[in-house]
Short mmCIF file of C-alpha atoms in Angstrom, two decimals:
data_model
loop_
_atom_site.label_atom_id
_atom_site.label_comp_id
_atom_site.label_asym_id
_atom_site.label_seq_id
_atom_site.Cartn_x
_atom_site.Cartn_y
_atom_site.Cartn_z
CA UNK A 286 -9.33 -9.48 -14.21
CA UNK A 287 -6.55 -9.10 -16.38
CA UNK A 288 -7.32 -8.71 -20.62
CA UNK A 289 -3.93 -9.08 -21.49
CA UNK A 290 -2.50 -12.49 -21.58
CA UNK A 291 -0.07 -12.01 -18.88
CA UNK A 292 1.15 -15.66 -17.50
CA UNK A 293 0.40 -16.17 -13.88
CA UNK A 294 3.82 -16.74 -13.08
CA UNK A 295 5.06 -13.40 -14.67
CA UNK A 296 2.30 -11.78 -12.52
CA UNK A 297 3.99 -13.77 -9.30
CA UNK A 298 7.33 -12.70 -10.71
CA UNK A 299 6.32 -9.14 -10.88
CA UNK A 300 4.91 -8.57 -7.41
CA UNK A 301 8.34 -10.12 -6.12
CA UNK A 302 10.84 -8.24 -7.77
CA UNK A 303 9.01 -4.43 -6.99
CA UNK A 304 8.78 -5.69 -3.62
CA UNK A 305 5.06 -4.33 -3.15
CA UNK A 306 4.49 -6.78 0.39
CA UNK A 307 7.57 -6.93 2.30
CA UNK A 308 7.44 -8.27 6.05
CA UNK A 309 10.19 -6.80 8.39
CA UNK A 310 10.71 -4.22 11.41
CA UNK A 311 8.65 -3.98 14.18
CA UNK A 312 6.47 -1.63 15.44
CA UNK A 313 7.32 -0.46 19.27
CA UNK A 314 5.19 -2.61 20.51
CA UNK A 315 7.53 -5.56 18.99
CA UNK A 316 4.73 -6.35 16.70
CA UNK A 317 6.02 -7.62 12.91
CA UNK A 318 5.20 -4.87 10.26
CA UNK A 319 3.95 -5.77 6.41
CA UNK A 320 5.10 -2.86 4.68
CA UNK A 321 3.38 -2.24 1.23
CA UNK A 322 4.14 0.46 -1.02
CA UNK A 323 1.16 2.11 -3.05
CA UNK A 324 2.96 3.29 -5.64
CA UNK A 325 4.82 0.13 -6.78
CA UNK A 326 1.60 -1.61 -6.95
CA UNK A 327 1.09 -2.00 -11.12
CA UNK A 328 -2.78 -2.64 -11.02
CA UNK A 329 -3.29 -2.82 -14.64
CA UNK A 330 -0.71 -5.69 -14.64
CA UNK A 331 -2.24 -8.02 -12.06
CA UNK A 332 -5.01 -10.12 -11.57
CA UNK A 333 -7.35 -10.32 -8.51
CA UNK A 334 -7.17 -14.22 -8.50
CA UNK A 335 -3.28 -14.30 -8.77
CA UNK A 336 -2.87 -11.58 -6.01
CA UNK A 337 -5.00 -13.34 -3.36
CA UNK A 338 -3.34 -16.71 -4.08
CA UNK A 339 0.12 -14.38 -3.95
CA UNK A 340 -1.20 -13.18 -0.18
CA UNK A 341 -2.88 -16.23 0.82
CA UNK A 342 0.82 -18.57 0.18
CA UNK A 343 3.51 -15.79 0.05
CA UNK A 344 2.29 -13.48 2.55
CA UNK A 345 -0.06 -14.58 5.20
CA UNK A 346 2.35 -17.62 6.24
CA UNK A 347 5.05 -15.46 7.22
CA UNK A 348 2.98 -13.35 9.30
CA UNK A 349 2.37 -16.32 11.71
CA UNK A 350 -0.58 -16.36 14.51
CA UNK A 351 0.75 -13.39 16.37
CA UNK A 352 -0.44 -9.65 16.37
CA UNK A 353 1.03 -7.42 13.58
CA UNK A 354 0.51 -4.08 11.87
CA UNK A 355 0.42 -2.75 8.40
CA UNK A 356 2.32 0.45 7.45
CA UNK A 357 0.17 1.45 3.66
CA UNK A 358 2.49 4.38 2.08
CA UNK A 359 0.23 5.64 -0.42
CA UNK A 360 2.82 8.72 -1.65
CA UNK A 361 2.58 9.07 -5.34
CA UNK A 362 -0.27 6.64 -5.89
CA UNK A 363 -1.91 7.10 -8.92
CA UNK A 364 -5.44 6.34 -9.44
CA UNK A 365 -5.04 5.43 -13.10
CA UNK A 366 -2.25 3.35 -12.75
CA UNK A 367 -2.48 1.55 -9.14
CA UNK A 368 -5.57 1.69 -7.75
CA UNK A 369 -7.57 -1.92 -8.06
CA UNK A 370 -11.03 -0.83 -8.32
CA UNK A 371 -13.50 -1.04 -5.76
CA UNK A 372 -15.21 -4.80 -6.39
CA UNK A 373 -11.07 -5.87 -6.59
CA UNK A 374 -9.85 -4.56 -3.17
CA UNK A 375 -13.61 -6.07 -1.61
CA UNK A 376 -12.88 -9.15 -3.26
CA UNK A 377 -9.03 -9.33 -1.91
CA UNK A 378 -10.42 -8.00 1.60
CA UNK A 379 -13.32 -10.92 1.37
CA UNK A 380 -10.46 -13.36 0.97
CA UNK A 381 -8.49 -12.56 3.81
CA UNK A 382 -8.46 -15.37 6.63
CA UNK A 383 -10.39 -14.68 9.59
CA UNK A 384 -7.39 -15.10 12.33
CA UNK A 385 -5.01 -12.40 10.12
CA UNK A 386 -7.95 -9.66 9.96
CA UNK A 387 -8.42 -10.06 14.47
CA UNK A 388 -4.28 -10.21 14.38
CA UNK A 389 -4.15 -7.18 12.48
CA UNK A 390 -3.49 -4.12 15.22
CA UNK A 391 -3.33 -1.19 13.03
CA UNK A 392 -2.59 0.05 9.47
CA UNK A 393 -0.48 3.33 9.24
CA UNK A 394 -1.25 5.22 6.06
CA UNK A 395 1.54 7.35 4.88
CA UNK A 396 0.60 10.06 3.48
CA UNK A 397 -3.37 9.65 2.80
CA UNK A 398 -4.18 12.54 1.10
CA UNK A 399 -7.61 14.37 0.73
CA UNK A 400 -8.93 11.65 -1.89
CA UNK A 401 -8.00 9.44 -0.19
CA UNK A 402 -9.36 10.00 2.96
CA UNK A 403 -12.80 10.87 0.97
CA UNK A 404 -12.29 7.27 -0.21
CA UNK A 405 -12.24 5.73 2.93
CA UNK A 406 -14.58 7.67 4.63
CA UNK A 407 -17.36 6.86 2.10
CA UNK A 408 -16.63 2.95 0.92
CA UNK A 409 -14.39 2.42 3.55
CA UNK A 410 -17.27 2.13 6.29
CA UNK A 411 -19.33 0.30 4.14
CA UNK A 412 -16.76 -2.44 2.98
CA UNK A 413 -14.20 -2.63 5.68
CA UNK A 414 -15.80 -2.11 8.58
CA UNK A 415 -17.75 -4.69 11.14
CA UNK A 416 -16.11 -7.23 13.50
CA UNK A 417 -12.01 -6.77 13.23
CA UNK A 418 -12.50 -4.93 10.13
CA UNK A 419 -9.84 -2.83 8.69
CA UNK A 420 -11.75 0.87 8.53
CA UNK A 421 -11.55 0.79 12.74
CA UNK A 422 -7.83 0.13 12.28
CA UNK A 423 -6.24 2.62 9.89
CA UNK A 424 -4.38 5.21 11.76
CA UNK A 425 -3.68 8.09 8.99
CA UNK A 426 0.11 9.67 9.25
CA UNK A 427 0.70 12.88 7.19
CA UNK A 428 4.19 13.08 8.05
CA UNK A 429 6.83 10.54 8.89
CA UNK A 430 7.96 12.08 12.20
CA UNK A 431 4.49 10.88 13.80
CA UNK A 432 4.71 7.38 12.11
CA UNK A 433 8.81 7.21 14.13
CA UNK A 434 6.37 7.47 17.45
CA UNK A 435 4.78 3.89 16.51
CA UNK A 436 7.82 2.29 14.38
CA UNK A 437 11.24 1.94 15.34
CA UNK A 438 12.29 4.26 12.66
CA UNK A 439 16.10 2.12 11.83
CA UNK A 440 14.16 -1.32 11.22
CA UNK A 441 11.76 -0.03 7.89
CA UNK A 442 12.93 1.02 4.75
CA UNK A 443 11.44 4.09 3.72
CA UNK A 444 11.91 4.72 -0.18
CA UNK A 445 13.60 7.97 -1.22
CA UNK A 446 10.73 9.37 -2.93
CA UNK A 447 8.59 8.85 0.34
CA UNK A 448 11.03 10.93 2.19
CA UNK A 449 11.22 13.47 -0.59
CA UNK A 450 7.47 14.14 -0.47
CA UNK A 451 7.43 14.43 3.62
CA UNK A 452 10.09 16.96 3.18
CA UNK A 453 7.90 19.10 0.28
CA UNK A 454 4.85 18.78 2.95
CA UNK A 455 7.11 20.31 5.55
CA UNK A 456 7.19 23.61 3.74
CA UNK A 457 3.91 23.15 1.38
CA UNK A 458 1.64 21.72 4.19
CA UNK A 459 -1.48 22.31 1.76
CA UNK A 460 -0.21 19.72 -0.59
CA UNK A 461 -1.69 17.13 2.01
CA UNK A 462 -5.44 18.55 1.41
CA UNK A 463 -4.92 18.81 -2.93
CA UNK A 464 -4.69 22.13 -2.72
CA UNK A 465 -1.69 22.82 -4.29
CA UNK A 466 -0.01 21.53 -7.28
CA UNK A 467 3.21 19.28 -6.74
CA UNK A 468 4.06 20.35 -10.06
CA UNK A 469 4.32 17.24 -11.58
CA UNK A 470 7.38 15.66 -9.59
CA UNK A 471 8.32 12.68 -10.50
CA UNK A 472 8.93 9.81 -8.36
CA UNK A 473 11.23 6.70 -8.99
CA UNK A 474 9.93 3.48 -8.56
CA UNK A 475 11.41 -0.22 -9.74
CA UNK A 476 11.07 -0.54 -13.18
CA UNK A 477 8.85 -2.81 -14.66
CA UNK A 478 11.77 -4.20 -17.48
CA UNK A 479 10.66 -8.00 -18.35
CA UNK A 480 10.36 -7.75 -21.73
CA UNK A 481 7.70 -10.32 -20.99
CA UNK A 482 5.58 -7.49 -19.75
CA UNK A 483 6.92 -4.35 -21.52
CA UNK A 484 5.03 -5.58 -24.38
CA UNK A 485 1.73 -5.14 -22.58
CA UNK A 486 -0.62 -2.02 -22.16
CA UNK A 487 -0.75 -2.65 -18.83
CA UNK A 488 -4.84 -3.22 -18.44
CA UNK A 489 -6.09 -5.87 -15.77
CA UNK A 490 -7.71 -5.04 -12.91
CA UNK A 491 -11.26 -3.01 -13.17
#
């Protein structure tokens, strides 16, 4: 939970304008995509109870009762500044309807990295796995030319940065396994200006 007092509707305000959850495209199966951007999740900002109510009236809705997929890009995620915590993503995962975990078809992770993948592989069998779960799901992409084979590649937005990195990986493959340095690049993401929030040091979710 968030120690910061942080309104709720600044929080609602927030996940809007950085665009973290956006539905649109298709995969080629004609299946609606919820895109959601790793990086441009601000973790530290956000409570869990304000981002399940977010998913469970902004999000969820719009996906309707038909099959869909996820496409996770998890380039320049950083653990200190978007990762949830463990007992926050099981508690958002808990909360998710029945009928939109079986309608979920896949989740494409961009770019999963070794950690990542370590991640998953340990907690991800314990927490998200079971009837419909998500671990059985996640189909990991290390480069964007394999995620075009599943997504019709003019339909999803694909943030510069993202393309940036695939490009680095094409000529520094062992950046995917964290073993070598990016040297520090920096990617852009949408600044968090509301002087509402600037004034915060940005610690929530544990």
């Amino acid at each position: 939970m968030c120690s910061q007092v942080v309104s709720e509707s600044e929080q609602e305000e927030l996940i809007d304008r950085l665009e973290i959850f956006k539905i649109h495209g298709r995969d080629k199966q004609g299946r609606k995509i919820l895109r959601i951007i790793g990086k441009f999740f601000p973790a530290r900002l956000l409570s869990v109870e304000v981002l399940k109510r977010y998913l469970a009236e902004r999000v969820y809705p719009r996906l309707g009762k038909k099959a869909f997929t996820v496409l996770y890009v998890h380039t320049g995620v950083q653990r200190s500044e978007n990762f949830a915590g463990i007992s926050a993503l099981r508690s958002i995962y808990d909360a998710i309807p029945a009928n939109v975990k079986e309608n979920l078809q896949a989740v494409y992770f961009v770019h999963p990295g070794l950690q990542a993948r370590l991640f998953l592989a340990t907690f991800g069998r314990l927490f998200f796995n079971g009837v419909g779960g998500l671990y059985g799901k996640l189909r990991y992409v290390n480069r964007l030319d394999y995620l075009w084979e599943h997504v019709r590649r003019h339909e999803v937005e694909i943030p510069e940065f993202v393309m940036d990195h695939d490009e680095d990986l094409e000529y520094r493959p062992m950046m995917d396994y964290g073993l070598e340095s990016d040297h520090r690049r920096v990617y852009g993401a949408p600044a968090v200006d509301s002087p509402a929030l600037s004034i915060y040091s940005m610690r929530c979710i544990s």
